[in-house]
mmCIF file of C-alpha atoms in Angstrom:
data_model
loop_
_atom_site.group_PDB
_atom_site.id
_atom_site.type_symbol
_atom_site.label_atom_id
_atom_site.label_comp_id
_atom_site.label_asym_id
_atom_site.label_seq_id
_atom_site.Cartn_x
_atom_site.Cartn_y
_atom_site.Cartn_z
ATOM 1 C CA UNK I 1 -18.116 -8.808 -3.035
ATOM 2 C CA UNK I 2 -14.799 -8.821 -1.548
ATOM 3 C CA UNK I 3 -13.766 -5.617 -2.958
ATOM 4 C CA UNK I 4 -16.739 -3.897 -1.085
ATOM 5 C CA UNK I 5 -15.396 -5.155 2.134
ATOM 6 C CA UNK I 6 -11.939 -4.129 1.436
ATOM 7 C CA UNK I 7 -13.521 -0.756 0.516
ATOM 8 C CA UNK I 8 -15.051 -0.509 3.892
ATOM 9 C CA UNK I 9 -12.283 -1.152 5.766
ATOM 10 C CA UNK I 10 -10.344 1.657 4.031
ATOM 11 C CA UNK I 11 -13.133 3.830 4.503
ATOM 12 C CA UNK I 12 -12.986 3.360 8.506
ATOM 13 C CA UNK I 13 -9.890 5.161 8.338
ATOM 14 C CA UNK I 14 -9.971 8.256 10.302
ATOM 15 C CA UNK I 15 -9.036 11.513 8.201
ATOM 16 C CA UNK I 16 -6.718 12.384 11.319
ATOM 17 C CA UNK I 17 -4.639 9.285 10.849
ATOM 18 C CA UNK I 18 -4.227 9.870 6.992
ATOM 19 C CA UNK I 19 -3.372 13.456 6.789
ATOM 20 C CA UNK I 20 0.484 14.188 7.549
ATOM 21 C CA UNK I 21 2.893 15.566 4.730
ATOM 22 C CA UNK I 22 5.937 13.802 4.192
ATOM 23 C CA UNK I 23 8.936 15.638 5.374
ATOM 24 C CA UNK I 24 11.393 14.045 2.804
ATOM 25 C CA UNK I 25 8.968 13.963 -0.120
ATOM 26 C CA UNK I 26 6.608 16.712 -0.379
ATOM 27 C CA UNK I 27 4.114 15.037 -1.960
ATOM 28 C CA UNK I 28 3.649 12.224 0.378
ATOM 29 C CA UNK I 29 0.790 11.816 2.837
ATOM 30 C CA UNK I 30 1.265 9.405 6.069
ATOM 31 C CA UNK I 31 -1.838 7.069 6.431
ATOM 32 C CA UNK I 32 -1.977 5.453 10.059
ATOM 33 C CA UNK I 33 -4.032 3.038 11.534
ATOM 34 C CA UNK I 34 -4.622 1.003 8.575
ATOM 35 C CA UNK I 35 -5.823 -2.780 9.181
ATOM 36 C CA UNK I 36 -2.843 -5.084 9.095
ATOM 37 C CA UNK I 37 -4.317 -6.996 5.936
ATOM 38 C CA UNK I 38 -4.468 -3.651 3.804
ATOM 39 C CA UNK I 39 -2.522 -4.172 0.718
ATOM 40 C CA UNK I 40 -0.880 -1.003 -1.394
ATOM 41 C CA UNK I 41 -3.236 -2.151 -4.239
ATOM 42 C CA UNK I 42 -6.076 -1.215 -1.914
ATOM 43 C CA UNK I 43 -4.239 1.896 -0.771
ATOM 44 C CA UNK I 44 -3.866 3.220 -4.218
ATOM 45 C CA UNK I 45 -7.399 2.390 -5.305
ATOM 46 C CA UNK I 46 -8.684 4.138 -2.464
ATOM 47 C CA UNK I 47 -6.445 7.423 -2.947
ATOM 48 C CA UNK I 48 -6.718 7.418 -6.582
ATOM 49 C CA UNK I 49 -10.002 9.128 -6.177
ATOM 50 C CA UNK I 50 -8.310 12.149 -5.340
ATOM 51 C CA UNK I 51 -5.592 12.208 -8.323
ATOM 52 C CA UNK I 52 -2.859 10.474 -9.759
ATOM 53 C CA UNK I 53 -0.920 8.139 -7.624
ATOM 54 C CA UNK I 54 2.879 7.837 -8.091
ATOM 55 C CA UNK I 55 3.204 4.925 -5.553
ATOM 56 C CA UNK I 56 2.205 3.745 -2.331
ATOM 57 C CA UNK I 57 4.081 1.930 0.351
ATOM 58 C CA UNK I 58 2.738 -0.036 3.724
ATOM 59 C CA UNK I 59 4.686 -0.749 6.833
ATOM 60 C CA UNK I 60 3.796 -3.698 8.849
ATOM 61 C CA UNK I 61 4.794 -4.215 12.461
ATOM 62 C CA UNK I 62 7.353 -6.821 12.032
ATOM 63 C CA UNK I 63 7.216 -7.910 16.013
ATOM 64 C CA UNK I 64 3.571 -8.796 15.463
ATOM 65 C CA UNK I 65 2.543 -6.909 18.422
ATOM 66 C CA UNK I 66 0.357 -4.316 16.565
ATOM 67 C CA UNK I 67 -2.691 -5.170 14.855
ATOM 68 C CA UNK I 68 -2.438 -1.942 12.795
ATOM 69 C CA UNK I 69 -0.060 -0.825 9.858
ATOM 70 C CA UNK I 70 0.809 2.496 8.385
ATOM 71 C CA UNK I 71 1.565 3.526 4.895
ATOM 72 C CA UNK I 72 2.595 6.134 2.918
ATOM 73 C CA UNK I 73 1.058 7.436 -0.524
ATOM 74 C CA UNK I 74 2.939 9.646 -2.996
ATOM 75 C CA UNK I 75 0.999 11.550 -5.454
ATOM 76 C CA UNK I 76 1.817 12.654 -8.909
ATOM 77 C CA UNK I 77 1.862 16.353 -7.745
ATOM 78 C CA UNK I 78 2.038 18.458 -4.598
ATOM 79 C CA UNK I 79 -1.247 20.129 -5.055
ATOM 80 C CA UNK I 80 -3.332 16.895 -4.359
ATOM 81 C CA UNK I 81 -1.326 15.793 -1.221
ATOM 82 C CA UNK I 82 -1.757 19.530 0.152
ATOM 83 C CA UNK I 83 -5.539 19.498 -0.555
ATOM 84 C CA UNK I 84 -5.948 16.178 1.529
ATOM 85 C CA UNK I 85 -3.582 17.412 4.086
ATOM 86 C CA UNK I 86 -5.835 20.784 4.327
ATOM 87 C CA UNK I 87 -9.031 18.952 4.417
ATOM 88 C CA UNK I 88 -11.150 19.568 7.582
ATOM 89 C CA UNK I 89 -11.073 16.463 9.868
#
């Protein structure tokens, strides 16, 4: 049941906040507007439906002023990241 709630949180992320390509790592996408309690495992589970994931990274606001976080998802290959970036949102 807890996993369903976590999936619902991630499903509420707008596609606009997800799809920006990494400047230094071409197969990486930026994921913005994450709930502050999102874990790297949840991010990996959510995006693994698109293809193999190399790693995920979540950045939390260290000052505690923001209730949102952001992160990066790095896929095994560039084609998956490009496919996500090119989705209509």
